[in-house]
C-alpha atoms as one frame of an Amber mdcrd trajectory, in Angstrom:
protein
  -7.444  88.773 -90.013  -4.715  86.890 -88.163  -1.883  87.887 -90.557  -2.869
  91.544 -90.173  -2.666  91.225 -86.394   0.704  89.550 -86.673   2.014  92.221
 -89.040   0.620  94.947 -86.811   2.286  93.359 -83.806   5.624  93.171 -85.647
   5.399  96.788 -86.790   4.317  97.898 -83.314   7.088  95.969 -81.637   9.648
  97.326 -84.083   8.465 100.874 -83.495   8.581 100.446 -79.765  11.986  98.796
 -79.954  13.228 101.752 -81.967  11.706 104.144 -79.479  13.331 102.292 -76.589
  16.735 102.394 -78.261  16.359 106.101 -79.078  15.343 106.875 -75.481  18.181
 104.751 -74.189  20.629 106.391 -76.597  19.868 109.870 -75.361  19.638 108.743
 -71.735  23.049 107.070 -71.627  26.105 109.328 -71.440  28.305 109.274 -74.516
  31.382 107.126 -74.214  29.916 104.577 -71.809  30.507 101.110 -73.229  27.100
  99.600 -72.524  25.529  96.813 -74.609  22.652  97.884 -76.833  19.501  97.511
 -74.713  16.769  95.048 -75.589  13.197  96.144 -75.151  12.597  92.744 -73.548
  15.410  93.217 -71.018  14.534  91.348 -67.828  16.093  90.719 -64.432  19.400
  88.873 -64.864  19.716  86.505 -61.904  23.458  86.009 -62.453  24.081  89.751
 -62.265  21.807  89.964 -59.230  23.771  87.239 -57.451  27.054  88.905 -58.395
  25.869  92.162 -56.845  24.805  90.347 -53.676  28.282  88.845 -53.337  30.055
  92.157 -53.912  28.254  93.998 -51.086  31.006  94.137 -48.476  30.403  94.351
 -44.714  33.867  95.808 -44.055  33.259  98.624 -46.533  29.934  99.416 -44.864
  31.759  99.543 -41.533  34.318 102.012 -42.891  31.542 104.089 -44.442  29.878
 104.327 -41.052  33.118 105.281 -39.325  33.579 108.173 -41.755  29.940 109.281
 -41.740  29.614 109.384 -37.940  33.036 110.807 -37.086  31.613 114.296 -36.449
  28.175 115.525 -35.367  26.265 116.608 -38.476  23.166 118.528 -37.514  21.108
 119.675 -40.497  22.597 122.749 -42.250  25.822 122.596 -40.201  29.277 122.712
 -41.850  29.660 119.001 -41.075  26.366 118.283 -42.845  27.613 120.196 -45.881
  30.847 118.185 -45.765  28.793 115.005 -46.102  26.984 116.535 -49.091  30.380
 116.911 -50.741  31.357 113.363 -49.744  28.268 111.954 -51.445  28.881 114.011
 -54.567  32.472 112.836 -54.668  31.467 109.175 -54.341  28.691 109.415 -56.932
  30.953 111.240 -59.403  33.859 108.823 -59.007  35.232 107.783 -62.437  35.547
 104.123 -61.356  32.389 103.596 -59.299  30.211 106.646 -59.774  26.755 107.030
 -61.266  25.570 108.734 -64.457  25.057 112.041 -62.664  24.937 113.509 -59.182
  23.663 116.894 -58.083  22.794 118.720 -54.861  19.673 120.861 -54.639  19.274
 123.390 -51.847  16.165 124.641 -50.081  15.867 127.557 -47.651  13.916 126.133
 -44.722  12.921 127.150 -41.213  14.841 125.219 -38.571  15.029 125.589 -34.786
  18.133 125.684 -32.592  18.995 126.306 -28.939  20.792 129.540 -28.114  24.520
 129.192 -27.527  24.559 132.472 -25.592  21.656 131.512 -23.301  21.573 127.736
 -22.821  18.245 126.141 -21.973  17.970 125.351 -18.272  15.774 123.373 -15.880
  16.137 124.067 -12.165  14.424 123.393  -8.844  13.905 126.704  -7.063  12.806
 127.744  -3.586   9.746 129.973  -2.977  12.174 132.901  -2.828  13.724 131.998
  -6.186  16.980 130.451  -4.986  18.259 127.634  -7.207  18.324 124.395  -5.224
  19.185 122.029  -8.071  19.949 122.356 -11.787  19.509 119.666 -14.417  22.385
 118.846 -16.700  22.689 121.102 -19.730  24.684 118.482 -21.622  25.194 114.748
 -21.429  28.062 113.190 -19.486  31.193 112.895 -21.618  31.707 109.146 -21.298
  33.783 108.394 -24.413  35.238 111.795 -25.312  32.624 112.224 -28.059  29.858
 113.870 -26.037  31.642 117.102 -25.116  32.758 118.660 -28.391  31.715 122.146
 -29.509  29.571 120.702 -32.322  27.453 118.540 -30.016  24.112 120.340 -29.881
  22.759 120.476 -26.309  19.515 118.588 -25.670  16.484 120.609 -26.772  12.990
 120.325 -28.221  13.157 121.670 -31.766  10.487 124.301 -32.557   9.490 124.685
 -28.889   8.908 128.385 -28.196  11.148 130.405 -25.872   9.898 131.195 -22.381
  10.693 130.910 -18.674   7.679 129.297 -16.985   7.841 128.379 -13.312   5.453
 126.276 -11.292   4.823 123.171  -9.242   5.761 119.913 -10.922   3.017 117.480
 -11.910   3.863 113.998 -13.188   1.669 113.413 -16.264   2.849 109.979 -17.383
   3.037 110.016 -21.224   1.212 113.304 -21.663  -1.778 111.808 -23.469  -5.266
 113.298 -23.237  -6.280 110.293 -21.123  -3.433 110.984 -18.675  -4.640 114.540
 -18.098  -8.236 113.409 -17.686  -7.091 111.034 -14.925  -5.226 113.854 -13.165
  -8.292 116.078 -13.298 -10.469 113.253 -11.990  -8.154 113.055  -8.974  -8.671
 116.755  -8.303  -5.121 117.746  -9.231  -4.785 121.395 -10.255  -2.982 121.714
 -13.585  -3.193 125.444 -14.253   0.264 127.053 -14.136   2.131 123.816 -13.420
   5.118 122.215 -15.126   4.249 118.747 -16.517   6.855 115.995 -16.341   6.154
 113.425 -19.058   7.943 110.405 -20.457   8.458 109.504 -24.080   5.976 107.107
 -25.657   2.205 106.849 -25.860   1.831 109.820 -28.194   4.017 111.953 -30.427
   6.451 114.542 -29.102   4.471 117.519 -30.323   1.195 116.066 -29.087   2.520
 116.091 -25.511   2.909 119.871 -25.606  -0.482 120.336 -27.293  -2.247 118.135
 -24.734  -0.643 119.853 -21.758  -1.383 123.348 -23.033  -5.106 122.499 -23.318
  -5.173 122.146 -19.534  -3.381 125.381 -18.697   0.016 123.791 -18.053   2.819
 126.352 -18.353   5.687 124.143 -19.521   6.599 120.556 -20.393   9.566 118.359
 -19.512  10.074 115.076 -21.352  12.406 112.270 -20.324  13.204 108.733 -21.442
  12.163 106.269 -18.748  14.573 103.346 -18.240  11.544 101.058 -18.007  10.677
 101.973 -21.593  14.154 101.878 -23.102  16.510  99.910 -20.805  14.289  97.085
 -19.557  14.437  98.870 -16.200  18.245  98.967 -15.954  19.632 102.369 -14.976
  22.891 102.151 -13.042  26.172 103.221 -14.626  27.597  99.707 -14.741  24.468
  98.480 -16.571  24.448 101.200 -19.232  26.658 102.601 -21.981  29.653 102.339
 -22.317  29.281  99.004 -20.487  26.227  97.887 -22.478  23.971  99.176 -25.232
  21.541 100.697 -22.714  21.020 104.445 -22.342  23.166 106.026 -19.588  21.424
 108.107 -16.902  22.436 111.442 -18.461  21.177 110.507 -21.944  18.591 112.857
 -23.439  16.508 112.220 -26.548  16.450 115.213 -28.857  13.768 115.592 -31.504
  11.447 117.784 -33.507   8.208 118.796 -31.801   6.671 120.163 -34.999   3.429
 118.284 -35.637   3.534 118.258 -39.445   6.259 117.434 -41.927   8.018 119.601
 -44.492   9.242 123.186 -44.204   6.890 124.990 -41.790   6.775 128.183 -43.865
   6.009 126.676 -47.298   3.357 123.937 -46.955   2.617 122.302 -50.338   5.284
 124.488 -51.990   9.003 123.747 -52.397  11.121 126.042 -50.217  12.717 127.813
 -53.167  13.708 131.507 -52.931  10.679 132.589 -54.987   8.098 130.596 -52.984
   5.516 132.332 -50.820   6.266 131.977 -47.119   3.959 132.146 -44.135   4.607
 134.536 -41.276   6.420 132.443 -38.625   4.138 133.924 -35.968   1.080 132.416
 -37.666   2.457 128.939 -38.419   0.433 126.091 -36.931   1.955 122.872 -35.643
   4.581 124.335 -33.290   4.432 123.421 -29.581   2.281 126.049 -27.843   4.339
 126.188 -24.621   8.042 125.940 -23.663   9.236 122.341 -23.752  12.566 120.767
 -22.809  13.856 117.155 -22.758  15.937 115.923 -19.803  17.694 112.724 -18.709
  16.164 110.183 -16.353  18.834 110.845 -13.731  17.448 114.385 -13.386  13.791
 113.427 -13.807  13.769 111.391 -10.590  15.023 114.393  -8.582  12.433 116.940
  -9.715   9.749 116.835  -7.043   8.764 120.421  -6.314   8.859 123.986  -7.710
  10.536 123.953 -11.111  11.771 126.701 -13.379  12.144 125.954 -17.088  14.131
 128.394 -19.221  13.953 127.794 -22.963  15.796 130.097 -25.365  15.266 128.300
 -28.680  15.249 130.429 -31.809  13.942 129.959 -35.337  16.355 130.436 -38.245
  16.134 130.251 -42.025  18.891 127.885 -43.121  20.008 126.222 -46.347  19.619
 122.447 -46.406  20.521 120.194 -49.328  19.291 116.998 -50.913  21.808 114.995
 -52.954  20.544 112.927 -55.903  22.517 110.271 -57.770  21.040 108.963 -61.033
  21.502 105.761 -63.026  19.537 106.175 -66.243  17.444 103.288 -67.451  18.387
 101.552 -70.688  14.841 100.805 -71.879  12.479 102.867 -69.730  14.465 105.877
 -68.547  11.173 107.648 -67.792  10.300 105.191 -65.021  12.014 105.866 -61.693
  12.760 103.524 -58.811  13.779 105.705 -55.874  15.991 104.634 -52.966  16.449
 107.161 -50.166  17.872 107.802 -46.730  18.318 111.012 -44.769  21.772 112.328
 -43.965  21.377 114.729 -41.028  21.556 113.634 -37.399  21.096 115.221 -33.990
  24.661 114.413 -32.949  26.973 111.717 -34.395  24.009 109.659 -35.539  25.800
 106.375 -36.135  22.587 104.340 -36.027  20.195 107.120 -37.008  20.739 107.743
 -39.891  24.308 106.871 -40.783  23.763 103.114 -40.670  21.396 103.657 -43.586
  23.747 106.020 -45.430  26.605 103.526 -45.026  24.482 100.874 -46.748  23.386
 103.367 -49.428  27.004 104.222 -50.281  28.036 100.570 -50.527  25.099  99.626
 -52.728  25.654 102.602 -55.039  29.401 101.761 -55.191  28.735  98.214 -56.394
  26.145  99.298 -58.959  28.297 102.227 -60.075  31.276  99.939 -60.637  29.236
  97.633 -62.887  27.874 100.674 -64.696  31.336 102.118 -65.359  32.595  98.746
 -66.568  29.748  98.626 -69.059  28.456  95.245 -67.881  25.094  96.391 -66.560
  22.519  99.123 -66.863  19.042  98.853 -65.338  15.900  98.642 -67.443  14.390
 101.577 -65.512  16.123 104.576 -63.985  17.372 104.401 -60.402  17.403 107.537
 -58.271  19.499 107.455 -55.099  18.648 110.230 -52.642  20.299 111.629 -49.535
  17.678 113.806 -47.851  18.476 116.876 -45.761  16.863 118.033 -42.502  14.772
 114.913 -41.917  15.148 115.195 -38.169  13.316 118.522 -38.153  10.258 117.022
 -39.852  11.062 115.104 -43.067  11.935 118.420 -44.676  14.239 117.441 -47.549
  12.087 114.616 -48.871   8.893 116.650 -48.524  10.347 119.631 -50.403  11.479
 117.227 -53.132   7.997 115.749 -53.522   6.490 119.240 -53.598   8.896 120.452
 -56.276   8.565 117.385 -58.515   4.976 116.481 -57.677   3.723 115.946 -61.244
   6.825 114.209 -62.551   6.929 111.772 -59.646   3.221 110.982 -59.796   3.526
 110.244 -63.505   6.808 108.304 -63.477   7.784 106.918 -60.046   7.455 103.138
 -59.748   8.256 102.766 -56.044  10.173 104.315 -53.157  12.557 102.268 -50.986
  13.494 103.858 -47.654  16.427 102.644 -45.561  16.756 105.127 -42.697  18.107
 103.230 -39.693  19.381 100.113 -41.422  20.181  98.252 -38.191  18.380  98.817
 -34.888  19.813  95.501 -33.673  20.949  92.230 -35.217  18.171  89.665 -34.691
  15.882  89.814 -37.726  14.610  91.712 -40.735  11.765  94.184 -40.165   9.906
  95.590 -43.151   7.039  98.024 -43.525   5.220  98.883 -46.704   2.062  99.015
 -48.736   0.605  95.597 -49.686   1.830  95.482 -53.331   5.496  95.500 -52.222
   5.076  92.485 -49.941   5.785  89.972 -52.715   9.021  91.587 -53.902  10.387
  91.849 -50.341   9.467  88.202 -49.728  11.123  87.120 -52.991  14.314  89.010
 -52.180  14.559  87.810 -48.571  14.096  84.149 -49.563  17.276  84.237 -51.652
  19.629  85.781 -49.077  21.198  83.882 -46.159  20.544  85.252 -42.689  23.712
  86.275 -40.840  25.341  83.514 -38.772  22.410  81.098 -38.938  23.825  78.228
 -40.949  21.927  78.426 -44.206  18.651  79.813 -42.910  17.336  82.509 -45.243
  16.474  86.014 -44.109  12.835  85.156 -44.904  12.875  81.997 -42.756  14.513
  83.859 -39.886  12.076  86.781 -40.226   9.043  84.522 -39.989  10.313  83.232
 -36.633  10.066  86.711 -35.097   7.207  88.487 -36.887   4.481  86.465 -38.590
   0.800  86.396 -39.397  -1.664  83.916 -40.829  -2.678  84.874 -44.368  -5.910
  83.434 -45.802  -4.107  83.242 -49.150  -0.529  82.200 -48.317  -0.711  80.641
 -44.862   1.967  81.659 -42.355   4.047  84.574 -43.687   6.224  87.311 -42.185
   4.339  90.375 -40.982   4.713  93.461 -43.137   4.139  96.554 -41.002   2.195
  99.567 -42.231   3.752 102.975 -42.916   3.063 105.877 -40.571   5.034 109.116
 -40.781   8.254 108.209 -38.988  10.651 108.646 -41.890  11.061 109.932 -45.442
   8.633 107.469 -46.983   5.766 109.577 -45.570   5.444 112.188 -48.352   5.839
 109.513 -51.016   2.969 107.333 -49.804   0.646 109.839 -48.100   1.093 112.808
 -50.448   1.997 111.236 -53.811   0.516 107.746 -53.580   3.735 105.967 -54.564
   4.150 102.347 -53.443   6.674 102.573 -50.617   8.585 100.477 -48.119  11.032
 100.779 -45.219  13.625  98.047 -44.601  15.788  97.449 -41.518  17.194  94.841
 -39.149  15.873  94.937 -35.597  15.867  93.206 -32.223  14.207  90.188 -30.687
  11.166  91.637 -28.925  10.956  88.636 -26.634  14.259  89.732 -25.086  13.672
  93.465 -24.694  10.754  95.826 -24.225  12.737  98.808 -25.556  10.524 101.023
 -27.735  13.608 101.796 -29.878  17.378 101.328 -29.601  18.404 102.949 -26.292
  20.766 105.718 -27.429  18.294 107.075 -30.010  18.822 110.820 -30.677  21.457
 111.139 -27.950  25.170 111.947 -27.977  25.916 108.275 -27.249  24.820 107.088
 -30.709  28.401 106.711 -31.979  30.431 104.436 -34.242  31.836 102.645 -31.201
  28.304 101.968 -29.952  27.368 100.292 -33.242  30.678  98.468 -33.608  30.606
  97.045 -30.091  26.941  96.539 -29.249  24.565  96.905 -32.185  26.193  94.921
 -34.996  29.722  93.644 -34.366  31.094  92.457 -37.692  28.409  94.424 -39.607
  26.785  91.260 -40.961  23.302  92.692 -40.332  24.226  95.839 -42.253  25.327
  93.572 -45.094  22.041  91.642 -44.871  20.052  94.869 -45.199  22.224  95.990
 -48.135  21.549  92.689 -49.880  17.818  92.704 -49.155  17.247  96.326 -50.148
  19.598  95.913 -53.108  17.758  92.847 -54.346  14.409  94.640 -54.043  15.876
  97.613 -55.942  17.170  95.412 -58.781  13.922  93.468 -59.056  11.949  96.702
 -59.354  14.353  98.361 -61.781  15.205  95.372 -64.017  12.181  93.054 -64.172
  10.223  93.102 -67.419   6.976  92.902 -65.430   6.940  95.017 -62.293   6.992
  92.676 -59.264   4.112  94.479 -57.534   1.237  92.200 -56.512  -1.920  94.287
 -56.395  -4.035  91.315 -55.270  -2.306  91.535 -51.899  -4.298  94.700 -51.315
  -7.377  92.475 -51.256  -6.375  91.001 -47.889  -6.040  94.453 -46.349  -9.342
  95.666 -47.754 -11.158  92.525 -46.646  -9.662  92.828 -43.154 -10.695  96.489
 -42.883 -14.184  95.646 -44.157 -14.678  92.823 -41.661 -13.544  95.065 -38.793
 -16.074  97.701 -39.875 -18.870  95.148 -40.144 -18.140  93.546 -36.781 -17.413
  96.676 -34.748 -19.392  99.427 -36.453 -22.136  97.666 -38.383 -24.854  97.802
 -35.718 -24.078 101.413 -34.838 -24.191 102.446 -38.492 -27.515 100.683 -39.018
 -28.979 102.645 -36.106 -28.151 105.784 -38.064 -29.454 104.389 -41.373 -25.963
 104.089 -42.842 -25.391 100.995 -44.973 -22.095  99.236 -45.590 -23.465  97.442
 -48.679 -21.866  99.884 -51.179 -18.521  99.369 -49.454 -18.913  95.579 -49.585
 -19.664  95.797 -53.300 -16.679  98.080 -53.916 -14.306  95.675 -52.134 -15.657
  92.784 -54.204 -15.166  94.779 -57.417 -11.565  95.447 -56.466 -10.880  91.802
 -55.658 -12.355  90.726 -58.989 -10.393  93.279 -61.000  -7.133  92.459 -59.205
  -7.600  88.732 -59.762  -8.326  89.252 -63.464  -5.212  91.422 -63.822  -3.116
  88.683 -62.200  -4.427  86.228 -64.792  -3.582  88.566 -67.690  -0.066  89.041
 -66.364   0.378  85.283 -65.949  -0.803  84.652 -69.504   1.552  87.273 -70.925
   4.508  85.879 -68.971   3.968  82.480 -70.605   3.794  83.966 -74.109   5.914
  86.383 -76.109   4.353  89.606 -74.911   3.730  92.653 -76.995   5.941  95.428
 -75.514   3.052  97.867 -75.446   0.939  95.394 -73.467   3.754  95.013 -70.947
   4.073  98.756 -70.603   0.317  99.184 -70.129   0.141  96.473 -67.479   3.125
  97.889 -65.647   1.499 101.317 -65.633  -1.627  99.792 -64.088   0.519  98.239
 -61.357   2.442 101.480 -60.826  -0.585 103.746 -60.742  -2.844 101.679 -58.481
  -1.617 103.374 -55.300  -2.493 106.815 -56.721  -6.170 105.819 -57.027  -6.459
 105.796 -53.227  -5.607 109.499 -52.977  -8.236 112.091 -52.161  -6.770 115.478
 -51.167 -10.102 116.538 -49.623 -10.626 113.430 -47.528  -8.825 114.727 -44.431
  -8.840 118.536 -44.482  -7.583 118.641 -40.891  -4.471 116.611 -41.792  -1.641
 118.190 -43.789  -0.285 116.039 -46.665  -2.402 113.004 -45.785  -4.406 112.080
 -48.872  -4.263 108.269 -48.905  -7.654 107.020 -47.754  -6.245 103.676 -46.545
  -3.172 104.819 -44.606  -4.042 108.186 -43.031  -3.643 108.470 -39.226  -6.313
 106.539 -37.358  -7.536 107.997 -34.064 -10.535 105.684 -33.735 -10.076 102.378
 -31.908 -11.402 100.127 -34.688  -8.727  98.743 -37.043 -10.572  99.648 -40.205
 -10.480 102.329 -42.899  -9.040 105.384 -41.070 -11.518 107.986 -42.296 -14.465
 105.795 -41.358 -12.965 104.835 -37.989 -12.172 108.443 -37.060 -15.552 109.790
 -38.155 -17.436 107.106 -36.214 -15.330 107.774 -33.130 -16.227 111.489 -33.247
 -19.915 110.820 -33.981 -20.384 108.133 -31.330 -22.038 110.312 -28.693 -23.794
 112.780 -30.972 -27.471 112.869 -31.908 -29.128 111.314 -34.924 -28.689 113.505
 -37.991 -25.847 115.548 -36.519 -23.036 116.940 -38.716 -20.761 114.275 -37.210
 -22.917 111.507 -38.712 -23.007 113.340 -42.023 -19.207 113.170 -41.946 -19.436
 109.394 -41.431 -21.529 109.159 -44.594 -19.070 111.395 -46.448 -16.112 109.220
 -45.443 -17.974 106.106 -46.525 -18.652 107.670 -49.931 -14.990 108.674 -50.279
 -13.983 105.058 -49.672 -16.458 103.611 -52.132 -15.389 106.002 -54.883 -11.693
 105.281 -54.228 -12.151 101.514 -54.339 -14.294 101.656 -57.463 -11.675 103.882
 -59.076  -8.951 101.416 -58.104 -10.921  98.545 -59.646 -11.432 100.551 -62.838
  -7.676 101.232 -63.029  -6.951  97.498 -62.916  -9.377  96.520 -65.654  -8.129
  96.193 -69.270  -7.289  99.674 -70.481  -9.433  99.237 -73.578 -12.503  98.622
 -71.387 -13.165 102.178 -70.302
């Protein structure tokens, strides 16, 4: 009867309201003067606008000056000093958060020897040194020559002193070596000179070793980073371009996380592998050099690498704002802290924004005028540069809790590559909340144009649903979002400002991972006035508030339909005939995609109906859980046994040339030239089944929870 339903709804709502208040009561520190939370608490647009106005470009600038004053390599004393700085800020009585703690992991890092510096030299047949490459970058601003500036090196490259004739191997891809062999060039015992780009750092060493190469040199080509400019008057400190002595440091480890404790947090009690048996390290000595030296190396080369592995302590710092209504739902916002040298752009531009955003929110919190509906977790990750170590150890340690409770992960690593436009990457459900946030924020110095309208001028695509929209990039493994999306299946995004690609062909900002990435470089060339930093703070901050405060989570699962339909069409057009020849049908996949689209559309309608009514709190919670948990349904830990941590069947690495589901694309690429009924074609069928099951599971997750 109707009156029974009404009474039941009232009793249920009252019980849930009581539960929410009890949870909020125990979640909120005693003595904080915060209004009693309402279970129907929703995003307050006035508070949101107030926060946007309080985010201060000059404060971000001063944050960056302080953060990048000294080199802060992971586990160094300077890195630890920044840990203490973050704790101090997040425990500040006027602008701090509810709590802030540092957690430490003992992880395997790699460093060059101070006693025996790495060296690259041209030698005569009798062993006389004819020319030596620089062992450090030119001290152009007084910041490149300090004792804490780590010399250029390839982290995790093994020690060794190979010597041999130099062979130029372009980008060090498998195709490059096949071309050299086709030309009759002997590779055995040579030293390969390669340039950055085309494939990952570690893959260059793996590819070269397959062909008997004894050592690898890697340099940054001015054509790839400087638009071909290379003279001293055309480069830093006279422009933002990389100077001739600049050398890109980096990790050459092929996986992410601590190398000794895969799938386990690097706690003292955890089992550790023997370092001699660890996979993923470069198989041969490798050393990066500057392009001024690369153009001189034309003959017999000796490479001396004295890197060593060390167990070091590295810390994550977490700052918590507890939710008033749903303290057991977490919106995470993270950025790594460590850098190769001063790291003003990478990563301190992101940390500067993080500190300003947490200051503004902390001030409101301490005043008692605001508390989010859901909990906010700010994170400063350690040892990212060595392979996303801090964030990966965190996801390993809190795997179950995060899978059950994390709503989304926002990553702001490099906040400003350059100052032309927003650039965002993420899984499809976060597209709508990024669009909504960027439409409400003015673009810097563009006379009323919104960030969204400016973004669409630089990166856009034609959507069959929305028309022309900004392009949202997909997430690879380039920053700390990787373990959250690939390992845990948490909706994730990465937000930054970047350059106008019509004006430069640079693959990344020119001083990336060099000693020239300094505060002065950012202040003079990257973002004078710091208005782009402020724009990122506002965009990321608005996304954070919308996710933490909205009654209904602003995640649009129907946007996944476009991706699935695009992948399906690519498979049909590019693989359909081949699959038919091997009696493999795409019909089950077509049906699974259609089921997902139908379930997502029906969920959208239920949400819309509830938004127009007075919703039952339990219904809201159930719908939000469906939105939150959708991404997890695409995980299959056995889908890619050859890939560590990659479980997401839609976003795993794709080696096949067809822009479709990665497992299907990769399996078809490997099976292409094998016989009918081979194990390779059985793997194609297995990958197809994995996809169908995942999509059907996703559709089931979106259906009404009572309809099991």
